Every structure is written in structure tokens, then in C-alpha cells.
GROMACS .gro file of C-alpha atoms in nm:
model
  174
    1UNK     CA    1  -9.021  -0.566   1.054
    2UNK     CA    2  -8.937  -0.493   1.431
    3UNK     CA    3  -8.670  -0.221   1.476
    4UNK     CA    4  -8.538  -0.399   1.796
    5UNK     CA    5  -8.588  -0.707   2.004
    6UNK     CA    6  -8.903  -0.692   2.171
    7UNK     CA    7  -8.771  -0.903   2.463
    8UNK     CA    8  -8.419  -0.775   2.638
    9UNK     CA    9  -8.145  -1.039   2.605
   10UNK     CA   10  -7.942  -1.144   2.876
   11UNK     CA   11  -7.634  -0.946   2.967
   12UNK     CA   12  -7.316  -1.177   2.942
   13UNK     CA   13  -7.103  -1.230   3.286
   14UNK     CA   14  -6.832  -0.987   3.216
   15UNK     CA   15  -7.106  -0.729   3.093
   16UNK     CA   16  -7.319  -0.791   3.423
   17UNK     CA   17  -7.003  -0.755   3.622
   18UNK     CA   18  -6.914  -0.419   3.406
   19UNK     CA   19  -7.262  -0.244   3.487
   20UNK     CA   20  -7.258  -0.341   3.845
   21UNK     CA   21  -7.088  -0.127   4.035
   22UNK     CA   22  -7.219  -0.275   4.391
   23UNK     CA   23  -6.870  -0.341   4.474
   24UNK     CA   24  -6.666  -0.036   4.426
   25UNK     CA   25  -6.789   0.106   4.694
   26UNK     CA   26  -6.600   0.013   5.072
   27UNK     CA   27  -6.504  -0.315   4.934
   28UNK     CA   28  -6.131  -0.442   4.956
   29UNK     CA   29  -6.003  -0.498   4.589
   30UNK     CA   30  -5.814  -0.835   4.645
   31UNK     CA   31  -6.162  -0.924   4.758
   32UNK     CA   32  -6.362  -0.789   4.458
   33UNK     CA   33  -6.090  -0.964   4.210
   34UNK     CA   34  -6.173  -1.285   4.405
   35UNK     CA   35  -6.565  -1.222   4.392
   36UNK     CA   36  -6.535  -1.162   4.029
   37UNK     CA   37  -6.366  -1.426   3.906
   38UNK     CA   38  -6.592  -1.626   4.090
   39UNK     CA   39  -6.894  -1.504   3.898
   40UNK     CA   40  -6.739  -1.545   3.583
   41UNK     CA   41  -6.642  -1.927   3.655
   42UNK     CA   42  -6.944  -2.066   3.841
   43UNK     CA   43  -7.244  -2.267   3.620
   44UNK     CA   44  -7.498  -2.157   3.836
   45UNK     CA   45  -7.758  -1.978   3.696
   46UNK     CA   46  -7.778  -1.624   3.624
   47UNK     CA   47  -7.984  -1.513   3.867
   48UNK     CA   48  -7.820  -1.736   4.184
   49UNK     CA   49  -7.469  -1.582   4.131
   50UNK     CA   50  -7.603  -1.237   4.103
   51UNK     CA   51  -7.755  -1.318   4.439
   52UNK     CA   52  -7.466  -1.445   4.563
   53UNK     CA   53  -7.244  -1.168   4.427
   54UNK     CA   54  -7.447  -0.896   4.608
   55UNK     CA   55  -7.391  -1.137   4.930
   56UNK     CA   56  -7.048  -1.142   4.896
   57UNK     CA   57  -6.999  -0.821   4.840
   58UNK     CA   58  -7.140  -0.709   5.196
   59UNK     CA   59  -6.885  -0.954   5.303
   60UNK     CA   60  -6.651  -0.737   5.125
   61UNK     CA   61  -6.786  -0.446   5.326
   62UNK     CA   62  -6.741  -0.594   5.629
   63UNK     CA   63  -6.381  -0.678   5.550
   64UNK     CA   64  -6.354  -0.344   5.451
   65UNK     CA   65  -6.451  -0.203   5.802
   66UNK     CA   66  -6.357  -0.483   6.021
   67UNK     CA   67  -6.066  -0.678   5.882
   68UNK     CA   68  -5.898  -0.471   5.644
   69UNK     CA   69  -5.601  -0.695   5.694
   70UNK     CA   70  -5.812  -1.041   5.571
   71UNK     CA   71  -5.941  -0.934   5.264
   72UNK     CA   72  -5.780  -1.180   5.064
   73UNK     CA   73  -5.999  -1.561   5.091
   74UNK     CA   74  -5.666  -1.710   5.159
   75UNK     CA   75  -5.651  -1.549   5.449
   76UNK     CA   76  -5.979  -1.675   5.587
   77UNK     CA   77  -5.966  -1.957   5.915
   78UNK     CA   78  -6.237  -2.055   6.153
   79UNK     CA   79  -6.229  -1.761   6.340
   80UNK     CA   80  -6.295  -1.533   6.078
   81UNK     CA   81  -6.561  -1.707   5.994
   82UNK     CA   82  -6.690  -1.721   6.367
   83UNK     CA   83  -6.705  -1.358   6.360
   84UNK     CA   84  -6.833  -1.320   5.972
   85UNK     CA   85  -7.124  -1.535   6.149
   86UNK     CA   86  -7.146  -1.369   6.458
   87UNK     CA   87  -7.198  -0.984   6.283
   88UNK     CA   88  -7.458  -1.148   6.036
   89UNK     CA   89  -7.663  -1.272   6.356
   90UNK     CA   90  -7.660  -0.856   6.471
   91UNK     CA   91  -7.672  -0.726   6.139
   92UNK     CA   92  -7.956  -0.511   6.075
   93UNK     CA   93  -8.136  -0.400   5.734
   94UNK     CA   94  -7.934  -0.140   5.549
   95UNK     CA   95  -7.633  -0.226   5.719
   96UNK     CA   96  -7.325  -0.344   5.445
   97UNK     CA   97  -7.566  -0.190   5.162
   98UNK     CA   98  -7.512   0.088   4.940
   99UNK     CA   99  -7.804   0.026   4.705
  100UNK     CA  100  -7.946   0.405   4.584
  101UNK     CA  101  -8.305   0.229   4.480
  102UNK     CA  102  -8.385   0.014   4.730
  103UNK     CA  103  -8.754   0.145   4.847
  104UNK     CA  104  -8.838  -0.189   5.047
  105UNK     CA  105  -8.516  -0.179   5.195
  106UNK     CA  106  -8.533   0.226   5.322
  107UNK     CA  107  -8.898   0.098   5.473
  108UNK     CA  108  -8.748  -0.145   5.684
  109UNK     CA  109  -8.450  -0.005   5.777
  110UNK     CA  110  -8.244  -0.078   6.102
  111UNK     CA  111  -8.462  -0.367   6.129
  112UNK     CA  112  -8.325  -0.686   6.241
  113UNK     CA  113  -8.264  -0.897   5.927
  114UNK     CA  114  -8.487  -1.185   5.908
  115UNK     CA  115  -8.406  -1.521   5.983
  116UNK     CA  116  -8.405  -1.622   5.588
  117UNK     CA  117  -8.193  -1.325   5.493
  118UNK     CA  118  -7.933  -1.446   5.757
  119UNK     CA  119  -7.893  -1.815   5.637
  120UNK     CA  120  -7.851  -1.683   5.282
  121UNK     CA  121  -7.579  -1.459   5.326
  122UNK     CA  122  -7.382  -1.704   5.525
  123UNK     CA  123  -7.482  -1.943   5.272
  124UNK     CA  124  -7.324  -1.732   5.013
  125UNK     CA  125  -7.022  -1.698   5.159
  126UNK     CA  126  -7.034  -2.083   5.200
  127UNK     CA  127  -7.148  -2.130   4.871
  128UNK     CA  128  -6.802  -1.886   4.745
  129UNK     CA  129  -6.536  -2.108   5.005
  130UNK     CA  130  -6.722  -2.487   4.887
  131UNK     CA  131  -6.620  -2.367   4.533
  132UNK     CA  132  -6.264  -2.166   4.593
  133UNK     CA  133  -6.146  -2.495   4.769
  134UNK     CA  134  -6.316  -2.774   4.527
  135UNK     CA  135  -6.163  -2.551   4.236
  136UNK     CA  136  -5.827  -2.550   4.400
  137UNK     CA  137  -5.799  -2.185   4.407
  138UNK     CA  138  -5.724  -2.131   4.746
  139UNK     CA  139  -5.599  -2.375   5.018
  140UNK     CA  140  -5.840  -2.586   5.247
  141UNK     CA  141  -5.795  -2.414   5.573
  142UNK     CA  142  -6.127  -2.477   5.727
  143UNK     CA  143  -6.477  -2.700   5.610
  144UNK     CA  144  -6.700  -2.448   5.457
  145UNK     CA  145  -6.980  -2.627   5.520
  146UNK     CA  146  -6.896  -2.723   5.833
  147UNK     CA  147  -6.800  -2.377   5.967
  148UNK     CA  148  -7.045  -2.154   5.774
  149UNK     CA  149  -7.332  -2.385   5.887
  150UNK     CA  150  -7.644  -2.195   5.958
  151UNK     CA  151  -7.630  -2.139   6.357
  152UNK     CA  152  -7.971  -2.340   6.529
  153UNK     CA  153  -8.037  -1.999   6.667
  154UNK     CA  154  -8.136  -1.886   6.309
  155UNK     CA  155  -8.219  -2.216   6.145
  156UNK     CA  156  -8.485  -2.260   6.441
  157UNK     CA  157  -8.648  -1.903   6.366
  158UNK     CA  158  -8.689  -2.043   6.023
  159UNK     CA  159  -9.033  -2.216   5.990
  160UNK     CA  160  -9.289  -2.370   5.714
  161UNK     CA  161  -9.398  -2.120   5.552
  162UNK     CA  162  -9.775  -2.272   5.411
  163UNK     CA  163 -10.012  -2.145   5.168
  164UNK     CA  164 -10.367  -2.157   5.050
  165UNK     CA  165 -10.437  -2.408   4.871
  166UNK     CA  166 -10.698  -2.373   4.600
  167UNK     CA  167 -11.000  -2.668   4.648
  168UNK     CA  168 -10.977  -2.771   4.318
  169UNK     CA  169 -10.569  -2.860   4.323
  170UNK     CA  170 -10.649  -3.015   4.689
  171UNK     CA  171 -10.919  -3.237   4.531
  172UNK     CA  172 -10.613  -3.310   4.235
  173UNK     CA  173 -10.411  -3.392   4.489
  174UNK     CA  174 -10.626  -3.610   4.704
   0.00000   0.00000   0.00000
């Protein structure tokens, strides 16, 4: 008879949500609310709105520091966005973090972020606004996807990125 589970379940949303603590740190908490309630209400899976979360939550940061006064999603135009976009095309690895653990990350810090890291946290943020305004939690001020587009000066950095390709799945495939 096994004493415990050999295999860890899944946390629940709200017991995910209660371990992270990502965004008590700098982040506004009309924005954190909003985050939240977001992770608790989207079907995506598990592993997408954690992804997301973390995404939005440097958002939150940058509220924090440069718009303390638009921290609420309501609050959000075209021009907030515009600059949102415009500090994620200068941001720089570290920068809007507070992870403790993050080895990789402390290698490559003050790097530019790369091209892929970009897009997806201005596809978060996207991602967040598509759903607030199809859910009818907030009023459609602006086209999410539309305005948080990804910018051709990142989308064109972003290239195929091919693999080997063993012979015998080439001669499957052939």
C-alpha cells in the first residue's frame, strides 16, 4: 500500500493563485484583483494562464512604476497600449521580474529580450483585453487585437526555427 501519491496532483486555480506570490510585489492591487479573476475564469489550460499570469503581472509592474494612475483595465485606451508596446520593444531581461530562482534569467541579464519573449508578453496582455471585453467585464475602448498586434519590427526578427530531422522519419515522410 503506497503512503502517498506517487505522482503530485494538480494544484486547483485558487490554490495556484494562493502559493504564487509573483504579484505582491510592485504590482497595483486593482490590477492584481483584475489578473486574478482572470485566471480563475479562463478555460485555458493550466499551464497557458500561468504563463499568461506571470505576463501580466510585469504589466502590473510597469503600471506600478509608470502609470500608477491606470492600473485599473478600464482605464486602458490606445495610447496606453502604444506605450505598454513601446517599453516591451526596450525592455531588457530581468527588467519587471522579481523571480528569487531564476538561474537562466541572472545569466542573461540586461540582455535585450528576444524577439519571441516580446510577442508573448504583448500577446498576453492581448490575450487578458480579447477576454475582459468578449466577457463584458470591462468596456470596449480599443481592438485588442488590433492595437496589441505584434509590431513588424519584432514579428520580422522572428524566423523558422528548423530542426534535424532524423532519416528514418524523412524517409516516413517522403
Amino acid at each position: 500500500v503506497l503512503g502517498r501519491m506517487p505522482f503530485a496532483t494538480q494544484p486547483s486555480r485558487e490554490e495556484w493563485l494562493d502559493r504564487s506570490q509573483a504579484g505582491e510585489i510592485d504590482v497595483p492591487p486593482v490590477w492584481l484583483a483584475w489578473t486574478r479573476r482572470w485566471f480563475e475564469t479562463s478555460p485555458l489550460a493550466l499551464s497557458t494562464r500561468r504563463h499568461t499570469y506571470y505576463a501580466l503581472i510585469k504589466a502590473g509592474r510597469w503600471l506600478h512604476a509608470e502609470h500608477p494612475d491606470r492600473a485599473d483595465p478600464e482605464s486602458w485606451d490606445r495610447e496606453l497600449v502604444a506605450s505598454w508596446i513601446a517599453t516591451v520593444e526596450r525592455l531588457k531581461v530581468g527588467e519587471l521580474a522579481k523571480s528569487v530562482n531564476a538561474n537562466g534569467m541572472r545569466a542573461r541579464y540586461g540582455e535585450i529580450l528576444s524577439p519571441r519573449s516580446k510577442a508573448s508578453l504583448i500577446g498576453s496582455v492581448r490575450l487578458f483585453f480579447g477576454d475582459l471585453q468578449e466577457w463584458e467585464w470591462i468596456e470596449r475602448r480599443f481592438d485588442p487585437r488590433r492595437a496589441l498586434g505584434i509590431p513588424r519590427s519584432i514579428a520580422a526578427l522572428i524566423g523558422p526555427d528548423p530542426r534535424l530531422i532524423a532519416d528514418e522519419v524523412w524517409a516516413k515522410l517522403m
